[in-house]
Short mmCIF file of C-alpha atoms in Angstrom, two decimals:
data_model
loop_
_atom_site.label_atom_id
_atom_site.label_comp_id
_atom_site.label_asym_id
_atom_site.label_seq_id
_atom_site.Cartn_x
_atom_site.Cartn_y
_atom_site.Cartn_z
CA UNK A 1 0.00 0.00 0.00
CA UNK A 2 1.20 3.49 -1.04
CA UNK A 3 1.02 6.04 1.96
CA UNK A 4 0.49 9.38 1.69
CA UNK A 5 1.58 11.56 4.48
CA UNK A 6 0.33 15.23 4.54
CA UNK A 7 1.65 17.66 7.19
CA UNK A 8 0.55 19.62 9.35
CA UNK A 9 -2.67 18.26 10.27
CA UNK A 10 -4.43 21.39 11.63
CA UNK A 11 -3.34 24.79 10.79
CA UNK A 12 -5.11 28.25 12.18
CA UNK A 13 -4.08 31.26 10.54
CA UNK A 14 -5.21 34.72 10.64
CA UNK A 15 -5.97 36.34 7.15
CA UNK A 16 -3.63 37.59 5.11
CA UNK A 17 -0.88 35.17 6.40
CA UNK A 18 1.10 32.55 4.16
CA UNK A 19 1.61 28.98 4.64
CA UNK A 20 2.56 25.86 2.71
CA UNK A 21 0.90 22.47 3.53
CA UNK A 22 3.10 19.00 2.43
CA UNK A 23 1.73 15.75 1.04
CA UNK A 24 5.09 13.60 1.39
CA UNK A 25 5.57 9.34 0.33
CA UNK A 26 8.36 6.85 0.15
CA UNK A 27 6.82 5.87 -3.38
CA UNK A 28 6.52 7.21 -6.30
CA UNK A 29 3.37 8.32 -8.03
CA UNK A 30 3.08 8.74 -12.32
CA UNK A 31 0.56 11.90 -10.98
CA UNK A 32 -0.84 13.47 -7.89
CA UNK A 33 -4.20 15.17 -7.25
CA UNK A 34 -4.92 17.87 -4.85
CA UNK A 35 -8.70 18.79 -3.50
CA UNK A 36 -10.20 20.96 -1.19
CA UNK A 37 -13.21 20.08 1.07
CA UNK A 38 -15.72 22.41 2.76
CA UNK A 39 -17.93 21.26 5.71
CA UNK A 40 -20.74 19.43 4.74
CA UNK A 41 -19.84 18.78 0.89
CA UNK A 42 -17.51 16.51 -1.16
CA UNK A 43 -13.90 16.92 -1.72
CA UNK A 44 -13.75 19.17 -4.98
CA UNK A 45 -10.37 18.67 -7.18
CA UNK A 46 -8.28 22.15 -7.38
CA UNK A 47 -5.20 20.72 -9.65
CA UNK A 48 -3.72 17.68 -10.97
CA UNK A 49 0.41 17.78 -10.98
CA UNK A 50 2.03 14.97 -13.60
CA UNK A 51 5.47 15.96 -14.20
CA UNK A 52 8.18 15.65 -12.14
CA UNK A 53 8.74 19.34 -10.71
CA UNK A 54 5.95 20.65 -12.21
CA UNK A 55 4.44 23.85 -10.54
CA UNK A 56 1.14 25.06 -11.16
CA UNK A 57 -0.93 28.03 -9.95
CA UNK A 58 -4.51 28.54 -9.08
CA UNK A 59 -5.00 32.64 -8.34
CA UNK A 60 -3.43 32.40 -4.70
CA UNK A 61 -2.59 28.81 -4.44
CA UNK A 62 0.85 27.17 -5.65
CA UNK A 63 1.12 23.39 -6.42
CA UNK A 64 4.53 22.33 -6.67
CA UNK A 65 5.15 18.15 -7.30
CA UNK A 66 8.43 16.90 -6.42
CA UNK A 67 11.12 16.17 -8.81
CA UNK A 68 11.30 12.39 -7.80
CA UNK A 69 7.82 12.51 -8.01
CA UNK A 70 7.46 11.51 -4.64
CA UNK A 71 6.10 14.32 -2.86
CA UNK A 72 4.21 17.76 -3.19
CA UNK A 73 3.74 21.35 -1.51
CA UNK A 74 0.45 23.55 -1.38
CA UNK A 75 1.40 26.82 -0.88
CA UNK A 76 -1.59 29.65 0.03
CA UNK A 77 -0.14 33.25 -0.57
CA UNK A 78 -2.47 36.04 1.73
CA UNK A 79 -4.88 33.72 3.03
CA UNK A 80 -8.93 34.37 3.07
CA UNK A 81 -11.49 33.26 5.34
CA UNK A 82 -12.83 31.42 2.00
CA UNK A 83 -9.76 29.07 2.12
CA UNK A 84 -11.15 27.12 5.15
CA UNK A 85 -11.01 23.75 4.68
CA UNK A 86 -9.75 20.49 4.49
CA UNK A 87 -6.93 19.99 1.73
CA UNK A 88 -6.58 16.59 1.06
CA UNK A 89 -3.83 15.22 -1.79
CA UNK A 90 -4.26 11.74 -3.86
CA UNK A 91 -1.55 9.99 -5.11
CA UNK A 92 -1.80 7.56 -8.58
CA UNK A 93 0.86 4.72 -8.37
CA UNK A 94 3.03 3.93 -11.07
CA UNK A 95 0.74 0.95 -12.73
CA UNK A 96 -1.91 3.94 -12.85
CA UNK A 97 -4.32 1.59 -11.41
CA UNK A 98 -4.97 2.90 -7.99
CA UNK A 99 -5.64 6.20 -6.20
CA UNK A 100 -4.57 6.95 -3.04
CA UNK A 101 -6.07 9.51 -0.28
CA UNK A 102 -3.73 11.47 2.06
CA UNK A 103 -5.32 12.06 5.41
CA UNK A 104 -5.37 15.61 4.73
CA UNK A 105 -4.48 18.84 6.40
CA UNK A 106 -7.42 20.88 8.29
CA UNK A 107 -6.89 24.89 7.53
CA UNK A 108 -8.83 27.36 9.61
CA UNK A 109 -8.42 30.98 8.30
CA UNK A 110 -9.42 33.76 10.79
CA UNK A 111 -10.80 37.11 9.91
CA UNK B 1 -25.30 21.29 -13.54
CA UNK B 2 -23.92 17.64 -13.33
CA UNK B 3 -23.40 16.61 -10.28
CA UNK B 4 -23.19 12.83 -7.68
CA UNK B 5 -26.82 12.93 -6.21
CA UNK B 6 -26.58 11.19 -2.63
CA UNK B 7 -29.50 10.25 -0.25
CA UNK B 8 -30.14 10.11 2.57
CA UNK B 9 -28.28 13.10 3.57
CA UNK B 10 -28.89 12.44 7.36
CA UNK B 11 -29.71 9.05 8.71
CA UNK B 12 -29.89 8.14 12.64
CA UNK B 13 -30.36 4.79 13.51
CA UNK B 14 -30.34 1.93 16.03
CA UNK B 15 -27.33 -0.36 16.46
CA UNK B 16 -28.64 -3.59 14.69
CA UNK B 17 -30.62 -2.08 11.72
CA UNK B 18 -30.24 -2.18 8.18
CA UNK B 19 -29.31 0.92 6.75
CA UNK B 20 -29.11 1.73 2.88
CA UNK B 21 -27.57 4.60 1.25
CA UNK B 22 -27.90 5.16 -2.76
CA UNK B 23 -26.05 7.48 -5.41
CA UNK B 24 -27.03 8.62 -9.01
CA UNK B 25 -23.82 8.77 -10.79
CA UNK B 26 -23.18 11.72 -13.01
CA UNK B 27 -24.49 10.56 -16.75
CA UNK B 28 -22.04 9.04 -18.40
CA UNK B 29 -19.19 8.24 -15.78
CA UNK B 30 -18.22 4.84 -16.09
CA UNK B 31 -16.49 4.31 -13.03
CA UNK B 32 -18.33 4.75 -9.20
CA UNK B 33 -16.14 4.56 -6.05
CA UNK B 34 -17.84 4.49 -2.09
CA UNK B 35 -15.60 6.09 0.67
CA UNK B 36 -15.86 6.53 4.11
CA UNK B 37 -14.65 9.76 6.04
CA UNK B 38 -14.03 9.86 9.73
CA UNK B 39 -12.00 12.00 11.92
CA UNK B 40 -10.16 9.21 12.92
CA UNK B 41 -9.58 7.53 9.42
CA UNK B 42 -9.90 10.14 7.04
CA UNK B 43 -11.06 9.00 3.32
CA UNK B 44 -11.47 5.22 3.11
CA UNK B 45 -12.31 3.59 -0.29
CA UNK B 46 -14.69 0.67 0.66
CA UNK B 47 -15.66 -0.64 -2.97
CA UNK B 48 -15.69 0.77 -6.31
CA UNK B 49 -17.32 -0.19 -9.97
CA UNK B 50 -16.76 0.42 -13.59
CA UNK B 51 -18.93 -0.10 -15.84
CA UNK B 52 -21.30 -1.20 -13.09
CA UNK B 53 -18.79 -4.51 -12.55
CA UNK B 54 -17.68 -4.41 -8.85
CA UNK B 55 -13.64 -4.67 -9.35
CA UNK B 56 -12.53 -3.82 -5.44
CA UNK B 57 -14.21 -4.21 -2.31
CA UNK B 58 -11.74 -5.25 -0.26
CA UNK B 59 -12.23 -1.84 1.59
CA UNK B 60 -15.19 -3.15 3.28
CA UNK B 61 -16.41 -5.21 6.07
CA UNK B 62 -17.85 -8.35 4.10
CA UNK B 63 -20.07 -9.23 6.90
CA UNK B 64 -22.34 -6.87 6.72
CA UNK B 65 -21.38 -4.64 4.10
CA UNK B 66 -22.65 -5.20 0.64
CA UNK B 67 -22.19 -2.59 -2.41
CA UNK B 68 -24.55 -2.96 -5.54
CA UNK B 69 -24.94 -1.19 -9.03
CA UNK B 70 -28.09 -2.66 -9.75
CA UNK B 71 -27.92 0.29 -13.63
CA UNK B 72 -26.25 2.65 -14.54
CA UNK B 73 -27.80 5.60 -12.73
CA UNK B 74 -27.98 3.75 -8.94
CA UNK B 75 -25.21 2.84 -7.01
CA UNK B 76 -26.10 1.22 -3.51
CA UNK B 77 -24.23 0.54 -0.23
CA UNK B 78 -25.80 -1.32 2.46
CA UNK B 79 -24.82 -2.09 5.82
CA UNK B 80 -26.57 -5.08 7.78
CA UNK B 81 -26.81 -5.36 10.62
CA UNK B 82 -25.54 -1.75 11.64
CA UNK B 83 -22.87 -1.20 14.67
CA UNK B 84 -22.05 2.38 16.54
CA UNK B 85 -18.91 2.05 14.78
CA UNK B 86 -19.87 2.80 11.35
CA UNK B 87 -20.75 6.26 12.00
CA UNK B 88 -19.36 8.04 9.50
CA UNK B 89 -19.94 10.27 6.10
CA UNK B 90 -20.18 8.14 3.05
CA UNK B 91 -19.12 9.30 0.18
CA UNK B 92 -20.40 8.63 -3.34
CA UNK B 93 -17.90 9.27 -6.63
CA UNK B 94 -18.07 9.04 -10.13
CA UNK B 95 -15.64 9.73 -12.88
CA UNK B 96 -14.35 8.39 -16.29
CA UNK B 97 -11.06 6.11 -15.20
CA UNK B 98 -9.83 5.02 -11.87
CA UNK B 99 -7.49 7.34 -11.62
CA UNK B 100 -8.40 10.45 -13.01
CA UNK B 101 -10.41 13.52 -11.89
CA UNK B 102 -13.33 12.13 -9.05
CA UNK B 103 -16.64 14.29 -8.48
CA UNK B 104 -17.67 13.49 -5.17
CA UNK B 105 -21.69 13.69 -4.05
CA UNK B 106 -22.23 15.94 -0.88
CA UNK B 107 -22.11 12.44 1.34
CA UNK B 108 -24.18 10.52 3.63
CA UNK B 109 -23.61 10.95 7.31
CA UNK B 110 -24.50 8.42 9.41
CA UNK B 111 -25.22 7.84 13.14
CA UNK B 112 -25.82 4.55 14.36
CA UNK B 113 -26.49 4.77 18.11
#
């Protein structure tokens, strides 16, 4: 089984602040997904990284994959209240067979 | 506007009852996935279908877990007999491969007392 590790867990931030959640593995993944879940709904997909060291932007949000494809950053520049949420990254193994859910990282964003 | 239709949103029920949740695929997705999301476990992938053939359910309890696409536009998961420890959200998914883009339905959150 292919673990996906995503750090930090919880994060409270007041507006307007930075920050850069991880989504770290031993293996190595042919892509990796990232999606964002509000209370009460379904995770929602933001961005799909495929290429080792591949960075890709979304407005305020940075995805960065690793170059050894193992890993991946989320990185929120002047964080809004409407960024609350759980973050969660997903992880497709090298047969491209199976897809595999970090536990995700809990952001609170404070006016 | 496409979208996973789940129901029942809310169910509460008694330890030892049969509970069934269903989901209406978005039209044309060939592949449907269950998960279960606790605080504890985060996203769990019980069972999933393509082309309403059951290929993986080795997420689930097989005792009293049992996941059906009886067409196209109905996915089913039941649990029977029902224990306090499957309270949880259960989430409904559709997309076009295994591994690509998932649209998630707004979930099912049970309580089973």
């Amino acid at each position: 089984t292919q673990l996906l590790e995503q750090s930090p867990q919880f994060l409270s931030i007041q507006e307007g602040e930075n920050l850069t959640v991880y989504c770290n593995s031993s293996s190595v993944f042919s892509s990796l997904q990232w999606y964002r879940q509000e209370p009460g709904e379904g995770p929602v997909l933001l961005v799909t990284v495929v290429t080792g060291g591949e960075v890709k932007k979304l407005k305020r949000l940075t995805f960065q994959f690793g170059d050894a494809r193992k890993d991946s950053s989320l990185h929120i520049t002047a964080a809004q209240p409407g960024d609350t949420g759980l973050y969660l990254c997903a992880g497709v193994n090298n047969a491209g067979n199976m897809l595999t859910f970090g536990g995700g990282t809990r952001l609170m964003v404070k006016p | 506007d496409a979208r996973v239709t789940q129901t029942p949103r809310h169910k509460v029920t008694e330890m030892g009852q049969e509970v069934t949740m269903r989901c209406q695929p978005i039209l044309g997705h060939n592949t449907v996935f269950w998960y279960r999301q606790t605080m504890m476990q985060g996203l769990e992938l019980l069972a999933y279908f393509r082309n309403r053939a059951p290929l993986d359910d080795s997420g689930m309890p097989k005792d009293r877990f049992s996941a059906e696409m009886p067409d196209a536009t109905l996915a089913t998961l039941k649990i029977q007999p029902s224990e306090p420890r499957d309270s949880a959200v259960y989430f409904c998914a559709s997309g076009f491969s295994l591994t690509g883009e998932l649209f998630f339905g707004e979930g099912s959150r049970l309580t089973v007392l």
